[in-house]
Coordinates of C-alpha atoms in Angstrom, one line a residue:
X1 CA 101.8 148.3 96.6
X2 CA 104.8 148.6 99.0
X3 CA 107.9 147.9 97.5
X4 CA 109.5 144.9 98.0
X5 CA 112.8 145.1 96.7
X6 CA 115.5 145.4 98.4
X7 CA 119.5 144.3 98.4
X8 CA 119.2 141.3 100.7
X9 CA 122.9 140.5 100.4
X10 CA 124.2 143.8 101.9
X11 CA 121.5 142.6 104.5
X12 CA 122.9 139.4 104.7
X13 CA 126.5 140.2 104.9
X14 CA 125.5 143.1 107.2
X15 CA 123.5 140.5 109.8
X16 CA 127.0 138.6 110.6
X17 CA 129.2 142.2 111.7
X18 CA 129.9 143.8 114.8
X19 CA 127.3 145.3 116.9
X20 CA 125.5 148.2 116.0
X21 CA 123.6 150.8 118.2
X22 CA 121.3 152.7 115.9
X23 CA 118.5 156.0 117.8
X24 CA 115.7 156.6 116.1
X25 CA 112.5 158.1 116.9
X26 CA 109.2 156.1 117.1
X27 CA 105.4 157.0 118.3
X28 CA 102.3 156.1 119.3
X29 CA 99.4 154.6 116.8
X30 CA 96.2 156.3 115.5
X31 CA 95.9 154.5 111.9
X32 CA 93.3 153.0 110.6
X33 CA 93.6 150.2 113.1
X34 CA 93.4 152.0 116.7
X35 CA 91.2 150.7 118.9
X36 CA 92.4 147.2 118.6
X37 CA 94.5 146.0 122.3
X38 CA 97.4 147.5 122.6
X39 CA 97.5 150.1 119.1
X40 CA 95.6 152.9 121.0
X41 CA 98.7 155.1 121.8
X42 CA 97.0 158.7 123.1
X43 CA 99.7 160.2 125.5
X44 CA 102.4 157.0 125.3
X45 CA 106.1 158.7 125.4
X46 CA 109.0 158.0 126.1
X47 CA 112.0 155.4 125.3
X48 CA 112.4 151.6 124.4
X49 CA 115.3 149.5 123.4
X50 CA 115.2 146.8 120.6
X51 CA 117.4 144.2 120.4
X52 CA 118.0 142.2 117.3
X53 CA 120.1 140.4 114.7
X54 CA 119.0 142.5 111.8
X55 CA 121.0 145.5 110.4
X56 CA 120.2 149.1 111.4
X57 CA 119.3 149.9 107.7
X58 CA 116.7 147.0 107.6
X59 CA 114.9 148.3 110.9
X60 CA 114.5 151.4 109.6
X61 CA 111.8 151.7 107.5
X62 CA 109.6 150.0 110.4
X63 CA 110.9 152.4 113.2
X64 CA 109.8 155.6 110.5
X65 CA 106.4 154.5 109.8
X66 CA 106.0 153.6 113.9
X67 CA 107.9 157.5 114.1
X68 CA 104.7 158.9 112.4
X69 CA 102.4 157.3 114.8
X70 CA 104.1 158.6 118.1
X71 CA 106.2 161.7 117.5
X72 CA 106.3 161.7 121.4
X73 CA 108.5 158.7 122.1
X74 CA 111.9 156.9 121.1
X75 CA 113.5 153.4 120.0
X76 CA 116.9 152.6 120.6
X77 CA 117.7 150.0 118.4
X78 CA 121.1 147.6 118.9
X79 CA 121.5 144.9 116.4
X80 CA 124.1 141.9 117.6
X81 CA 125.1 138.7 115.6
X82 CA 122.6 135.8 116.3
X83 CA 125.5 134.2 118.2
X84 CA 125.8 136.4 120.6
X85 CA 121.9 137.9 120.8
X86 CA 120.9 134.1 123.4
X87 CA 123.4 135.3 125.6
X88 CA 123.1 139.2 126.2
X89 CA 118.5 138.0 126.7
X90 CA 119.7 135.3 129.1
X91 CA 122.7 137.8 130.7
X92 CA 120.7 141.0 130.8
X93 CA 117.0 140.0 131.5
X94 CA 117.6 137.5 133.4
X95 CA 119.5 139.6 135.8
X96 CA 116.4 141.9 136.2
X97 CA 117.7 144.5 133.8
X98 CA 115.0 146.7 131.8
X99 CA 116.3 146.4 128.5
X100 CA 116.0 145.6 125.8
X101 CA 112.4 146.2 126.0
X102 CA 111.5 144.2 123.0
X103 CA 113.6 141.6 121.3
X104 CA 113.7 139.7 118.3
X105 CA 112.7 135.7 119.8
X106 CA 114.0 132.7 117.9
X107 CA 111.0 131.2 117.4
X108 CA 112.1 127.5 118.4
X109 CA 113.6 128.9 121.5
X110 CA 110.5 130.4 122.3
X111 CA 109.5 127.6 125.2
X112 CA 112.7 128.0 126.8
X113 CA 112.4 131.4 127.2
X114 CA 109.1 131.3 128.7
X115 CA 110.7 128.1 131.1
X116 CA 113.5 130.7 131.9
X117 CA 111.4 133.9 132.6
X118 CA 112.2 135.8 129.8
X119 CA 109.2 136.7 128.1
X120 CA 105.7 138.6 129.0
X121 CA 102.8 137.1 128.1
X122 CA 101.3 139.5 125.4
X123 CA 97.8 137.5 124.6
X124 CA 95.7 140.7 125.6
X125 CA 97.7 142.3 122.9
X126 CA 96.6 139.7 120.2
X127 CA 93.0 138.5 120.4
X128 CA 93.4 138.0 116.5
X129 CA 96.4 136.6 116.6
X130 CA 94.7 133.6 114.6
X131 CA 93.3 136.0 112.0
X132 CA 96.4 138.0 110.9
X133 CA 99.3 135.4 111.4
X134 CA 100.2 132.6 109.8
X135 CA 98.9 129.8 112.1
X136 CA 102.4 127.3 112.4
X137 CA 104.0 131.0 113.2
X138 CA 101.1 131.7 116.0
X139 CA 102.0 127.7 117.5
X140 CA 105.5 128.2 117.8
X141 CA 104.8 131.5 119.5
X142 CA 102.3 130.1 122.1
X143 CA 103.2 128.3 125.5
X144 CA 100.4 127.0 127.5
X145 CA 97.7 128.7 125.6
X146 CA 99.2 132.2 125.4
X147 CA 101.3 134.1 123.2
X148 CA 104.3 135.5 125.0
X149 CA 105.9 136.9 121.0
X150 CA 104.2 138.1 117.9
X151 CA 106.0 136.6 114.6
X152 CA 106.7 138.9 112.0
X153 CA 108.9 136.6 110.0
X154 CA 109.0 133.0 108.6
X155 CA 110.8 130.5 106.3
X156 CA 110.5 128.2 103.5
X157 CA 113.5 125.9 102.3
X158 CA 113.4 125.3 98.5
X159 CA 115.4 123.3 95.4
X160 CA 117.5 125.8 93.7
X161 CA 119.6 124.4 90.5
X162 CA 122.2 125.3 88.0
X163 CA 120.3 125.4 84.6
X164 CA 124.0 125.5 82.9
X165 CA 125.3 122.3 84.6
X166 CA 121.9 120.2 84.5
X167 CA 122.0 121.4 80.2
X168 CA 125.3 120.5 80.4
X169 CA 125.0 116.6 81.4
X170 CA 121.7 116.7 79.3
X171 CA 119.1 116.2 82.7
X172 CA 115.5 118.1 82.6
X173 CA 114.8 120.6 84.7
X174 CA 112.9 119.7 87.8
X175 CA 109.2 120.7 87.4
X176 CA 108.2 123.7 90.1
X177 CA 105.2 122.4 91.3
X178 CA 104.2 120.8 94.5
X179 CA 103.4 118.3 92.4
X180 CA 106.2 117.4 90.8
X181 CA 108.3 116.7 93.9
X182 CA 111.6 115.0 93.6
X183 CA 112.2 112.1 95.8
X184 CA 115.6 112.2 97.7
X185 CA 116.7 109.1 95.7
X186 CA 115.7 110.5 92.5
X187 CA 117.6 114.1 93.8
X188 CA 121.0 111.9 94.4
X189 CA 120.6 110.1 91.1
X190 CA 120.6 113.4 88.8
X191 CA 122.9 115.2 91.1
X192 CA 125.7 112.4 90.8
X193 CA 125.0 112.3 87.1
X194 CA 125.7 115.9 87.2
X195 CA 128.6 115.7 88.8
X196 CA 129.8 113.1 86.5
X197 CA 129.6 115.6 83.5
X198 CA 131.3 118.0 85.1
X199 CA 129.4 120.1 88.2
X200 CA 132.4 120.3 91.2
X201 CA 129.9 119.2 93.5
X202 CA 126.3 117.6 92.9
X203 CA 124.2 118.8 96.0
X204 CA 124.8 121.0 98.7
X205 CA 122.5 122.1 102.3
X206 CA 122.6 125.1 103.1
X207 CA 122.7 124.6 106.6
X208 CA 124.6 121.6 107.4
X209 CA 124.7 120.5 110.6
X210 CA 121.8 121.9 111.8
X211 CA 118.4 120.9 113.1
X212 CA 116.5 123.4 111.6
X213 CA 117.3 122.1 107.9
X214 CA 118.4 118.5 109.0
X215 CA 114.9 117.4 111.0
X216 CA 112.8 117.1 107.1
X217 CA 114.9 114.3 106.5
X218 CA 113.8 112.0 109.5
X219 CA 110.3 114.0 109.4
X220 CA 109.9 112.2 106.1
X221 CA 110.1 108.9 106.9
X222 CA 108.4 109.3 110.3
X223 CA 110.9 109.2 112.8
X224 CA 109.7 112.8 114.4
X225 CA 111.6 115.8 115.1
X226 CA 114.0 114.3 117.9
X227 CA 112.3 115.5 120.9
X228 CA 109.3 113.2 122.3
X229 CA 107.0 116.4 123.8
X230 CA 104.1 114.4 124.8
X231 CA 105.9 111.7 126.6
X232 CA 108.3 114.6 128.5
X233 CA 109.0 118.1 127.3
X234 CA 112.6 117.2 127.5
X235 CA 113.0 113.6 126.4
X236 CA 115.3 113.0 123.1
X237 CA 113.9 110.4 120.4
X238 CA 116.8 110.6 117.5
X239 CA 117.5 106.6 117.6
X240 CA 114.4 105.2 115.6
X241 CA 115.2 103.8 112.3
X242 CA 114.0 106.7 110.4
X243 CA 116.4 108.6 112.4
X244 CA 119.5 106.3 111.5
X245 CA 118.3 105.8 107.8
X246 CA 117.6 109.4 106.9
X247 CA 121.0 110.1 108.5
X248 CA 123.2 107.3 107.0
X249 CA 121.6 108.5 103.3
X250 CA 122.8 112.0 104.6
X251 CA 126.4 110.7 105.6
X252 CA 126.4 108.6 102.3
X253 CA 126.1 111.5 100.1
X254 CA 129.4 112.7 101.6
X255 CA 131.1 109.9 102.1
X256 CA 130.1 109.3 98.3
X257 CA 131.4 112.8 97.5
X258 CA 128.2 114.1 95.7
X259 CA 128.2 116.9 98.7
X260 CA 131.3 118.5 100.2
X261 CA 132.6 118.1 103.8
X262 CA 134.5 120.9 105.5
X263 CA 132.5 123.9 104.8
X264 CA 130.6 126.2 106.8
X265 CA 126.9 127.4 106.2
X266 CA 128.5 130.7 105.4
X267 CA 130.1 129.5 103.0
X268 CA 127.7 127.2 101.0
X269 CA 125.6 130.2 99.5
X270 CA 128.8 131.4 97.9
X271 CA 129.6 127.9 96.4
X272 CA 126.3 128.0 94.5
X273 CA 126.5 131.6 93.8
X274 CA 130.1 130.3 92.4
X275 CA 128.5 127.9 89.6
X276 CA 130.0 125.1 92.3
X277 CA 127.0 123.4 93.0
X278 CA 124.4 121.8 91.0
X279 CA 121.4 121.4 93.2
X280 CA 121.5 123.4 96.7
X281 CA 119.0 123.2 99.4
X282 CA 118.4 126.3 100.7
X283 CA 116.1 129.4 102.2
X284 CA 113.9 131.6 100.3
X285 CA 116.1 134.8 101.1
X286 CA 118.9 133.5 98.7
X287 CA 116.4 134.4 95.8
X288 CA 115.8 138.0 96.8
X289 CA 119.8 137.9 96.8
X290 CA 120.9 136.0 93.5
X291 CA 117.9 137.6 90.9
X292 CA 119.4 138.9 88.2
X293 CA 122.8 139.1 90.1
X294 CA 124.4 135.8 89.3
X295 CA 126.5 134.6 85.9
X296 CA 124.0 131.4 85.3
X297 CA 120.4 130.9 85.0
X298 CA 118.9 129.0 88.2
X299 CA 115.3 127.2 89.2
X300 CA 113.4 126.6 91.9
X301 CA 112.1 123.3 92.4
X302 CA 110.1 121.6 95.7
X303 CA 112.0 120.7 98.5
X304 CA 112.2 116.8 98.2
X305 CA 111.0 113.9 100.1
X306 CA 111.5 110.3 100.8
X307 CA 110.0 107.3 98.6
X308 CA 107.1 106.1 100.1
X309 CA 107.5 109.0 102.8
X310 CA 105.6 112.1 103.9
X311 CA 106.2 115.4 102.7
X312 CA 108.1 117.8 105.4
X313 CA 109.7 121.6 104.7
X314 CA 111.5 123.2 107.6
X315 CA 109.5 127.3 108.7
X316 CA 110.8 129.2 111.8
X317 CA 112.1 132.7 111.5
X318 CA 111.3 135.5 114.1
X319 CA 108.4 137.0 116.4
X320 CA 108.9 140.1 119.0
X321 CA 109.1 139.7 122.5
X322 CA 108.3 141.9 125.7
X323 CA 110.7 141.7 128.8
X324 CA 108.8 141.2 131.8
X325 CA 110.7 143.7 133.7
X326 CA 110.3 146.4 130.9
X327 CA 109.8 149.8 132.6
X328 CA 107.3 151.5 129.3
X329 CA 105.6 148.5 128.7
X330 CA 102.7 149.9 127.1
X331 CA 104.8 151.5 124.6
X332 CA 106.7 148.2 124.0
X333 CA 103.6 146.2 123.6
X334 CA 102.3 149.2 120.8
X335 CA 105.8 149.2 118.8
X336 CA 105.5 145.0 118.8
X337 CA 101.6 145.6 117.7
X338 CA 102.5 148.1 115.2
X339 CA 105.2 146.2 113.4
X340 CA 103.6 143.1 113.3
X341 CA 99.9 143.6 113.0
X342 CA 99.4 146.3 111.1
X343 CA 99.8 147.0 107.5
X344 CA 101.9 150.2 107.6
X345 CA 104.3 148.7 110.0
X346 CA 104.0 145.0 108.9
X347 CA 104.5 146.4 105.6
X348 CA 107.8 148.6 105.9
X349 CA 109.0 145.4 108.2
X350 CA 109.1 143.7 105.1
X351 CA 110.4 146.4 102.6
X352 CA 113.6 146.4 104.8
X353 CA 114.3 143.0 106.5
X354 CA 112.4 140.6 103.9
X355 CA 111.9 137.2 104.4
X356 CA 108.5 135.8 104.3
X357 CA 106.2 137.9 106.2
X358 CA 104.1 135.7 109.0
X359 CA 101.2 138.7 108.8
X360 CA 99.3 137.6 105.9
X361 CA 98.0 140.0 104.2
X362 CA 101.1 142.2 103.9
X363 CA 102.7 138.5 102.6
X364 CA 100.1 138.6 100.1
X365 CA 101.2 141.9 98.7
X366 CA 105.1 140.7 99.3
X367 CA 103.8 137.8 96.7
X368 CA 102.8 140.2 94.1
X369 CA 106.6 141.0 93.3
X370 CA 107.5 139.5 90.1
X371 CA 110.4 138.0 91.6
X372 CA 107.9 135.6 93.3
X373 CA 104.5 136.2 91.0
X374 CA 107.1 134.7 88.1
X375 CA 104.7 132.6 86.0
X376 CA 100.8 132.9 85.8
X377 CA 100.2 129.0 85.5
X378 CA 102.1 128.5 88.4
X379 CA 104.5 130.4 90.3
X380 CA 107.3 130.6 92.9
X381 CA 104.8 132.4 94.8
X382 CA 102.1 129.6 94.6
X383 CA 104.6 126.5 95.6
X384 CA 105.1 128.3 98.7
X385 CA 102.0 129.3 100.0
X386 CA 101.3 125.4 99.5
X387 CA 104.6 124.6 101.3
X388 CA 103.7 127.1 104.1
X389 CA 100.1 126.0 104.5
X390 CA 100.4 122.1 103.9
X391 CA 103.9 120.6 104.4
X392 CA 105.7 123.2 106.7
X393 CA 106.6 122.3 110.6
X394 CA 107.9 124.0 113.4
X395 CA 111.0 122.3 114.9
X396 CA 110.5 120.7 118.6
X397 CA 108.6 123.1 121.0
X398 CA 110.5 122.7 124.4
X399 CA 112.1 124.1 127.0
X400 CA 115.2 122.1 126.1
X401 CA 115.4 123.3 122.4
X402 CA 118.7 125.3 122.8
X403 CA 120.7 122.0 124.6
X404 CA 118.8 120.1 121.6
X405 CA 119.8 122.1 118.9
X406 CA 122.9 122.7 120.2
X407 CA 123.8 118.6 120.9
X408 CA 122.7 118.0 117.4
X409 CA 124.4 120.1 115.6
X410 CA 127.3 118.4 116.4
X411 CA 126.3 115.1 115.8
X412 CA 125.3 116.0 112.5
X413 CA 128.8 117.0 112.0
X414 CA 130.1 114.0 113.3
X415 CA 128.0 111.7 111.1
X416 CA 128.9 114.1 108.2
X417 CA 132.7 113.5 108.6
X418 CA 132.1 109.5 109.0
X419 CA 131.2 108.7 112.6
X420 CA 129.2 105.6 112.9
X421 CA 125.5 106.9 112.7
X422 CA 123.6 104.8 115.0
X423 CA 126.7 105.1 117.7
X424 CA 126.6 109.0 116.9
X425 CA 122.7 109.2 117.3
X426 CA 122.8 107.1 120.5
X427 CA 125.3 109.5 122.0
X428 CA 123.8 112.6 121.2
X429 CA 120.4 111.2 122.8
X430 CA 122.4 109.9 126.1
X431 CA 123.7 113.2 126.5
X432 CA 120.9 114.9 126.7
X433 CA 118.6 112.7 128.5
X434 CA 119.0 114.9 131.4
X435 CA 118.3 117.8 129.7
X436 CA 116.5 120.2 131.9
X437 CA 115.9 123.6 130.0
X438 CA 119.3 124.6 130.0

């Protein structure tokens, strides 16, 4: 079995720095897999750039076990903060340039960059996308029918907690199950009594102010994930009354001062890692980071839903792209099949980057780690293959997505720091109601 561990928080840190331009050598496939479309590689050579937010060091076990398959041809590989990865695709491609060949595609942004010409359709590629992807990573990938970006990543969002500060103000332990599922009232009521005997702060997100992590709370009590799709690909919904509820109980627990205002998403990992926090709402990845590394014991619990509500987690990660104005598409299309469709490459994918692996039979082996196979009755491992196969959803799929996201997150700031939330709701969907793709 490959293994799995890694140091995730020199990846972390490492994702956030200046650019980096790594070379390394890559070639073309004859595993146990050739024959499939687009993995025969018999005389493919020469170069391809790759263009992505992750660290040189976590590429590179991907881009040796591609070098053993095509000694005759190169990748260039240039890692760029996510902030600045939208702009050099939009800048770059969308001025006709070649390169980067491949790219690492946002998944929710995935529509836009179809709308804007960005992306090759790569169905041929992926007849079986259906068999060896996760199928919510395969529907955020696909426009129209086809897949224009094979996912090699996704997410879950779980309930970590402070053992120390929930013994301390005498509250049990939240059960790990699906089953045992906290309500958000329930959450705020044992997160302000833990705060009361002593905890600095009683919850935390990890990604304030932003969709990706705020949309389960609307999702929950029906209100949708903003964007009305099959009335208009473009048309904002955030003003039901799930939308205003699930966002005046979000306000509340600042305004309240269960969670803090004023800090960054950067910075909320820390304030757990700290012994800040008592219950924090956060990604998978933070577990591959804090195990064994941090001063206090911590759980896992379900992520939590709404009395009376439905059950919603927030997925989306990554999936490899092909620029339609690549000038060695074959080999592009045989370095995106390699790494994320077959074992070898899907595997050393995820001995270097991590994150849940949206090929899933190397996630199955990424499971077997006893950081996740934890507990034979039922593991960490377990409530998230039920998350990602029953509860998980893909934020909106359209062309607007980036002017959506974007529009939101500041509302969600706004309402955070005390705006009215049905005036800062109705804004945010007014300004966008001419949103065209941009």
């Amino acid at each position: 079995m490959i293994n799995f561990r890694r140091s995730v928080k020199s990846i972390l840190t490492t994702i956030a720095s200046v650019s980096v331009l790594a070379l390394a050598a890559c070639s073309p496939t004859g595993g146990e897999d050739a024959g499939s479309p687009g993995e025969t590689g018999d005389g493919l050579s020469g170069s391809i750039t790759f263009t992505a937010t992750f660290p040189e060091e976590a590429v590179q076990p991907a881009i040796d076990a591609f070098n053993k398959e095509y000694p005759d041809a190169e990748v260039r590989y240039e890692a760029l903060p996510f902030k600045d990865l939208n702009d050099v695709i939009q800048t770059r491609i969308g001025s006709g340039d070649s390169t980067p060949d491949v790219y690492g595609a946002d998944q929710p942004r995935i529509a836009n960059l179809v709308n804007s010409g960005l992306l090759t359709d790569i169905s041929e590629e992926f007849p079986d996308a259906d068999e060896i992807f996760d199928p919510v990573t395969v529907e955020v990938s696909t426009v129209d029918g086809k897949l224009y970006a094979a996912p090699v990543n996704t997410s879950s969002i779980v309930l970590y907690y402070n053992k120390e500060l929930l013994d301390n103000a005498g509250i049990e332990h939240p059960g790990k199950s699906h089953e045992d599922r906290m309500t958000w009232e329930e959450l705020r009521d044992s997160a302000e009594a833990v705060q009361k005997a002593g905890a600095k702060w009683g919850f935390q997100f990890f990604r304030i102010s932003q969709i990706f992590q705020m949309q389960a709370l609307p999702e929950s009590l029906g209100g949708g994930n903003g964007m009305n799709t099959e009335v208009e690909p473009h048309k904002p919904e955030v003003t039901n009354d799930a939308w205003v509820e699930s966002m005046q109980f979000m306000q509340d627990l600042h305004e309240d001062g269960i969670s803090p205002r004023g800090v960054t998403p950067e910075q909320t990992p820390e304030m757990f890692a700290a012994g800040e926090i008592a219950y924090f709402l956060a990604t998978t990845a933070h577990h591959d980071t804090w195990a064994n590394d941090l001063d206090f014991e911590y759980g896992i619990a379900p992520h939590p839903y709404f009395e009376g509500g439905e059950v919603m987690t927030p997925t989306g990660a990554w999936s490899l792209g092909l620029n339609p104005n690549s000038e060695n598409a074959e080999l592009a299309k045989a370095f995106i099949r390699f790494v994320t469709a077959t074992p070898e490459g899907s595997g050393a994918w995820a001995e270097g980057v991590g994150n849940i692996p949206a090929n899933l039979a190397t996630r199955a082996d990424y499971f077997e780690d006893p950081l996740y196979a934890d507990d034979p009755s039922y593991s960490i491992a377990d409530l998230l293959n039920y998350e990602l196969h029953n509860t998980a959803k893909n934020r909106a799929r359209t062309p607007s997505f980036i002017e959506f996201e974007t529009v939101m997150g500041t509302t969600f700031e706004d309402i955070r720091n005390g705006a009215p939330v049905k005036e800062a709701l109705e804004n945010a969907e007014s300004s966008m109601g001419g949103a065209r793709g941009r």
